[in-house]
Short mmCIF file of C-alpha atoms in Angstrom, two decimals:
data_model
loop_
_atom_site.label_atom_id
_atom_site.label_comp_id
_atom_site.label_asym_id
_atom_site.label_seq_id
_atom_site.Cartn_x
_atom_site.Cartn_y
_atom_site.Cartn_z
CA MET H 29 135.75 33.88 63.97
CA THR H 30 136.71 35.01 60.32
CA LYS H 31 138.79 32.64 58.22
CA ASP H 32 141.93 34.59 59.40
CA GLY H 33 141.04 34.06 62.91
CA ARG H 34 139.88 37.52 63.60
CA LEU H 35 136.82 38.55 65.43
CA PRO H 36 133.97 39.31 62.93
CA LYS H 37 133.53 43.14 62.40
CA LYS H 38 129.61 42.99 63.12
CA ILE H 39 130.17 41.26 66.43
CA TYR H 40 133.19 43.40 67.29
CA GLU H 41 131.32 46.60 66.67
CA ARG H 42 128.26 45.73 68.69
CA GLU H 43 130.19 44.54 71.65
CA LEU H 44 132.74 47.41 71.43
CA LEU H 45 129.90 49.89 71.65
CA ARG H 46 128.20 48.05 74.58
CA LEU H 47 131.54 48.23 76.35
CA GLN H 48 132.01 51.90 75.58
CA ALA H 49 128.52 52.46 76.92
CA GLU H 50 129.66 51.01 80.12
CA LEU H 51 132.70 53.09 80.12
CA VAL H 52 130.56 56.17 79.96
CA LYS H 53 128.88 54.74 83.21
CA LEU H 54 132.31 54.16 84.89
CA GLN H 55 133.51 57.67 84.03
CA GLU H 56 130.39 59.05 85.70
CA TRP H 57 130.85 56.96 88.62
CA VAL H 58 134.45 58.06 88.79
CA ARG H 59 133.59 61.80 88.63
CA VAL H 60 130.77 61.44 91.35
CA GLU H 61 132.76 59.17 93.63
CA GLY H 62 136.01 61.16 93.40
CA ALA H 63 137.79 58.17 92.26
CA ARG H 64 141.34 58.07 90.92
CA VAL H 65 142.08 55.57 88.11
CA VAL H 66 145.36 54.91 86.43
CA ILE H 67 145.40 52.65 83.28
CA VAL H 68 149.05 51.77 82.03
CA PHE H 69 149.42 50.61 78.47
CA GLU H 70 152.52 48.94 77.60
CA GLY H 71 153.84 46.34 75.12
CA ARG H 72 155.78 46.07 72.13
CA ASP H 73 155.82 48.53 69.20
CA ALA H 74 152.64 48.04 67.03
CA ALA H 75 151.01 45.78 69.60
CA GLY H 76 147.91 47.78 69.45
CA LYS H 77 148.19 49.95 72.63
CA GLY H 78 147.37 53.39 70.80
CA SER H 79 144.19 51.89 68.90
CA THR H 80 142.96 50.44 72.26
CA ILE H 81 143.53 53.74 73.99
CA LYS H 82 141.55 55.63 71.26
CA ARG H 83 138.47 53.08 71.62
CA VAL H 84 138.48 53.51 75.31
CA ALA H 85 138.60 57.20 75.30
CA GLU H 86 136.32 57.82 72.36
CA TYR H 87 133.07 58.75 74.17
CA LEU H 88 134.58 59.98 77.38
CA ASN H 89 134.94 63.36 78.50
CA PRO H 90 138.43 64.52 77.97
CA ARG H 91 138.12 66.62 81.28
CA VAL H 92 137.63 63.50 82.99
CA ALA H 93 139.55 60.91 81.02
CA ARG H 94 143.15 62.21 80.02
CA ILE H 95 145.65 60.60 77.65
CA VAL H 96 149.04 60.98 78.92
CA ALA H 97 151.57 60.38 76.22
CA LEU H 98 154.72 61.98 77.26
CA PRO H 99 157.67 62.96 74.68
CA ALA H 100 161.39 62.25 75.65
CA PRO H 101 162.45 63.96 78.55
CA THR H 102 164.17 67.34 78.81
CA GLU H 103 167.59 68.16 80.03
CA ARG H 104 166.17 69.39 83.22
CA GLN H 105 163.75 66.24 83.65
CA ARG H 106 166.72 63.79 83.24
CA THR H 107 168.21 65.51 86.45
CA GLU H 108 165.01 64.85 88.49
CA TRP H 109 163.80 61.75 90.39
CA TYR H 110 162.79 59.30 87.68
CA PHE H 111 159.30 59.17 88.65
CA GLN H 112 158.87 62.93 89.27
CA ARG H 113 157.63 63.89 85.80
CA TYR H 114 155.05 61.14 85.72
CA VAL H 115 153.75 61.93 89.22
CA GLU H 116 152.35 65.55 87.96
CA HIS H 117 150.18 63.66 85.52
CA LEU H 118 148.55 61.36 88.08
CA PRO H 119 144.93 61.85 88.47
CA ALA H 120 143.07 64.19 91.05
CA ALA H 121 139.76 63.01 92.46
CA GLY H 122 137.26 62.20 89.86
CA GLU H 123 139.84 61.72 86.89
CA ILE H 124 141.17 58.80 84.85
CA ALA H 125 144.76 58.76 83.37
CA LEU H 126 145.37 56.65 80.40
CA PHE H 127 149.10 56.27 80.12
CA ASP H 128 150.19 55.56 76.67
CA ARG H 129 153.57 54.25 77.67
CA SER H 130 154.48 55.05 81.19
CA TRP H 131 157.44 54.93 83.85
CA TYR H 132 158.05 51.51 82.48
CA ASN H 133 159.97 53.13 79.48
CA ARG H 134 162.99 52.80 81.84
CA ALA H 135 162.44 48.91 82.05
CA GLY H 136 161.97 48.57 78.05
CA VAL H 137 163.42 51.01 75.62
CA GLU H 138 165.86 52.75 78.04
CA ARG H 139 167.31 49.46 79.16
CA VAL H 140 167.48 47.84 75.69
CA MET H 141 169.01 50.93 73.82
CA ARG H 142 171.24 51.95 76.71
CA PHE H 143 169.63 55.00 77.51
CA CYS H 144 169.96 54.40 81.15
CA THR H 145 172.90 53.21 83.43
CA ASN H 146 173.06 49.89 84.97
CA GLN H 147 172.64 51.51 88.22
CA GLU H 148 169.66 53.65 87.15
CA TYR H 149 168.01 50.49 85.75
CA ALA H 150 168.58 48.63 89.08
CA ARG H 151 167.27 51.58 91.12
CA PHE H 152 164.06 51.57 88.93
CA LEU H 153 163.40 47.83 89.53
CA HIS H 154 163.72 48.40 93.17
CA GLN H 155 161.72 51.63 93.47
CA CYS H 156 158.74 50.86 90.94
CA PRO H 157 157.16 48.31 93.24
CA ILE H 158 157.40 50.79 96.20
CA PHE H 159 156.06 53.55 93.97
CA GLU H 160 153.10 51.79 92.92
CA ARG H 161 152.28 50.33 96.25
CA LEU H 162 152.21 53.81 97.58
CA LEU H 163 149.70 54.74 94.77
CA VAL H 164 147.61 51.68 95.71
CA GLU H 165 147.59 52.51 99.53
CA ASP H 166 146.61 56.14 98.80
CA GLY H 167 143.66 54.80 96.96
CA VAL H 168 144.63 55.01 93.42
CA LEU H 169 142.94 52.26 91.20
CA LEU H 170 146.04 51.22 89.17
CA ARG H 171 145.65 48.78 86.17
CA LYS H 172 148.52 47.69 84.07
CA TYR H 173 148.02 45.98 80.70
CA TRP H 174 150.95 44.37 78.58
CA PHE H 175 149.89 44.10 74.96
CA SER H 176 151.76 40.95 73.38
CA VAL H 177 152.27 40.42 69.73
CA SER H 178 154.43 37.99 67.57
CA ASP H 179 157.58 39.05 65.90
CA SER H 180 155.84 38.06 62.47
CA GLU H 181 152.63 40.13 63.22
CA GLN H 182 154.70 43.08 64.47
CA GLU H 183 156.76 43.03 61.15
CA ASN H 184 153.51 42.94 59.20
CA ARG H 185 152.06 46.01 60.81
CA PHE H 186 155.51 47.81 60.41
CA ARG H 187 155.08 47.00 56.64
CA SER H 188 151.57 48.15 56.52
CA ARG H 189 152.52 51.56 58.21
CA LEU H 190 155.56 52.09 56.08
CA GLU H 191 153.22 51.72 52.85
CA ASP H 192 150.48 53.79 54.11
CA PRO H 193 151.21 57.57 53.94
CA MET H 194 148.38 58.37 56.38
CA ARG H 195 150.00 56.20 59.04
CA ARG H 196 153.78 56.55 58.33
CA TRP H 197 154.02 58.91 61.04
CA LYS H 198 153.49 56.18 63.57
CA LEU H 199 156.90 54.62 62.70
CA SER H 200 160.27 55.96 63.90
CA PRO H 201 163.92 54.71 63.65
CA MET H 202 163.51 53.38 67.09
CA ASP H 203 160.53 51.33 66.07
CA LEU H 204 162.22 49.70 63.17
CA GLU H 205 165.30 48.97 65.39
CA SER H 206 163.12 46.87 67.60
CA ILE H 207 162.90 44.29 64.89
CA THR H 208 166.48 43.51 65.31
CA ARG H 209 166.30 43.60 69.20
CA TRP H 210 163.36 41.32 69.55
CA GLU H 211 165.06 38.98 72.10
CA ASP H 212 166.72 42.03 73.95
CA TYR H 213 163.13 43.35 74.37
CA SER H 214 161.81 39.93 75.27
CA ARG H 215 164.48 39.40 78.21
CA ALA H 216 163.84 43.01 79.35
CA LYS H 217 160.06 42.47 79.57
CA ASP H 218 160.53 39.04 81.50
CA GLU H 219 162.94 40.73 84.02
CA MET H 220 160.32 43.76 84.52
CA PHE H 221 157.73 41.30 85.09
CA VAL H 222 159.63 39.35 87.74
CA HIS H 223 160.30 42.53 89.66
CA THR H 224 156.94 44.67 89.18
CA ASP H 225 154.12 41.91 88.92
CA ILE H 226 153.21 42.47 92.42
CA PRO H 227 149.80 41.48 94.19
CA GLU H 228 149.00 45.06 94.73
CA ALA H 229 149.34 45.91 91.05
CA PRO H 230 149.52 42.77 88.90
CA TRP H 231 150.16 42.87 85.16
CA HIS H 232 147.47 41.60 82.79
CA VAL H 233 148.62 40.38 79.40
CA VAL H 234 146.45 41.00 76.39
CA GLU H 235 147.04 38.89 73.30
CA SER H 236 146.87 41.13 70.27
CA GLU H 237 147.51 39.25 67.42
CA ASP H 238 143.75 40.09 66.53
CA LYS H 239 143.39 43.81 67.40
CA ARG H 240 139.60 43.62 67.37
CA SER H 241 139.78 40.84 70.20
CA ALA H 242 142.45 42.68 72.07
CA ARG H 243 140.37 45.90 72.59
CA ILE H 244 137.15 43.97 73.48
CA ASN H 245 139.19 41.67 76.03
CA MET H 246 141.20 44.73 77.50
CA ILE H 247 137.98 46.89 78.17
CA ALA H 248 135.91 44.07 79.39
CA HIS H 249 138.42 43.08 81.65
CA LEU H 250 139.08 46.81 82.98
CA LEU H 251 135.44 47.08 83.73
CA SER H 252 135.29 43.87 85.60
CA THR H 253 138.07 44.88 87.99
CA ILE H 254 136.34 48.04 89.28
CA GLN H 255 133.10 48.00 91.34
CA TYR H 256 131.34 50.70 89.86
CA HIS H 257 127.59 51.44 89.49
CA GLU H 258 125.33 53.46 87.14
CA VAL H 259 124.97 56.88 88.58
CA GLN H 260 121.53 58.38 88.21
CA ARG H 261 121.96 61.88 86.78
CA PRO H 262 119.31 64.56 87.26
CA PRO H 263 116.67 64.90 84.43
CA LEU H 264 117.49 67.73 81.66
CA ALA H 265 114.95 69.45 79.64
CA LEU H 266 115.39 72.26 76.94
CA PRO H 267 114.09 75.38 78.29
CA PRO H 268 111.70 77.51 76.35
CA ARG H 269 113.18 79.94 73.72
CA PRO H 270 112.50 83.48 74.98
CA PRO H 271 110.65 85.97 72.45
CA SER H 272 112.95 87.96 70.23
CA LYS H 273 114.12 91.43 71.55
CA GLY H 274 114.90 92.83 68.17
CA TYR H 275 118.46 91.59 67.71
CA GLU H 276 119.51 91.54 64.03
CA ARG H 277 122.58 89.64 62.78
CA PRO H 278 125.37 91.79 60.84
CA PRO H 279 125.38 91.16 57.10
CA ARG H 280 127.65 88.14 56.35
CA ASP H 281 129.73 90.14 53.99
CA MET H 282 131.16 92.13 57.00
CA GLN H 283 132.83 88.97 58.19
CA ALA H 284 135.55 86.63 56.88
CA GLN H 285 133.69 83.53 55.73
CA VAL H 286 135.16 80.19 55.37
CA PRO H 287 135.00 79.21 51.50
CA ASP H 288 132.38 76.61 50.72
CA HIS H 289 134.53 73.68 49.95
CA ALA H 290 131.47 71.41 50.26
CA ALA H 291 129.80 73.20 47.53
CA GLU H 292 132.65 72.62 45.09
CA LEU H 293 132.26 68.69 45.83
CA ARG H 294 128.33 68.85 45.35
CA ARG H 295 129.02 70.32 41.65
#
């Protein structure tokens, strides 16, 4: 560990690359076997969910592994069965769905900010375990991760985003208000776990004070929970290029060329 308690960068990068290679093997197994994988990423704001999802998906085929990050529901969606808009994003055979937040919005931000009624909240706590059991019974491989971070570290990360123009978009008024509602979110999370930490789909807590360790730990755990194997792919070879048939490219000045900005930098 480094002086600040973080996993050293060289060790982190080496192990991350190894795990990402395993994720590629997992992806091929999912595709060939027709498996359906759902991975739910939940936790406090700035707990490291997004950066972990980015590392999970970095080398995966976006046609196989999709990131699902839904916006606020529309007026029409608010009249639907709560789980309805999430169902349409569930994977078909040979697909992986990475939920950057999920149906658990109702147990978190909607509960704390009073975006849902007490009746809607109680109905969610009753229906959610049933919904997830139905998914698992139908063969979906459901994995749920909760990213845990301390109040002081969350505030440090918020401050860092606030001061960085490249990452300021990650902050919203809702995020900042979570600072003043820390205990409310804690109670909501505890109650959510009581009702939804079920044997068929248990919660797995990822300690994320150190983002590097959190990413490594989450990916390693995910891989350990699925009995995949390396799929032998058919050998590929580049075919010989056929002889020219007299094609000539049109003059470049007949097409709109992108300006050579790189040439300006070289000067």
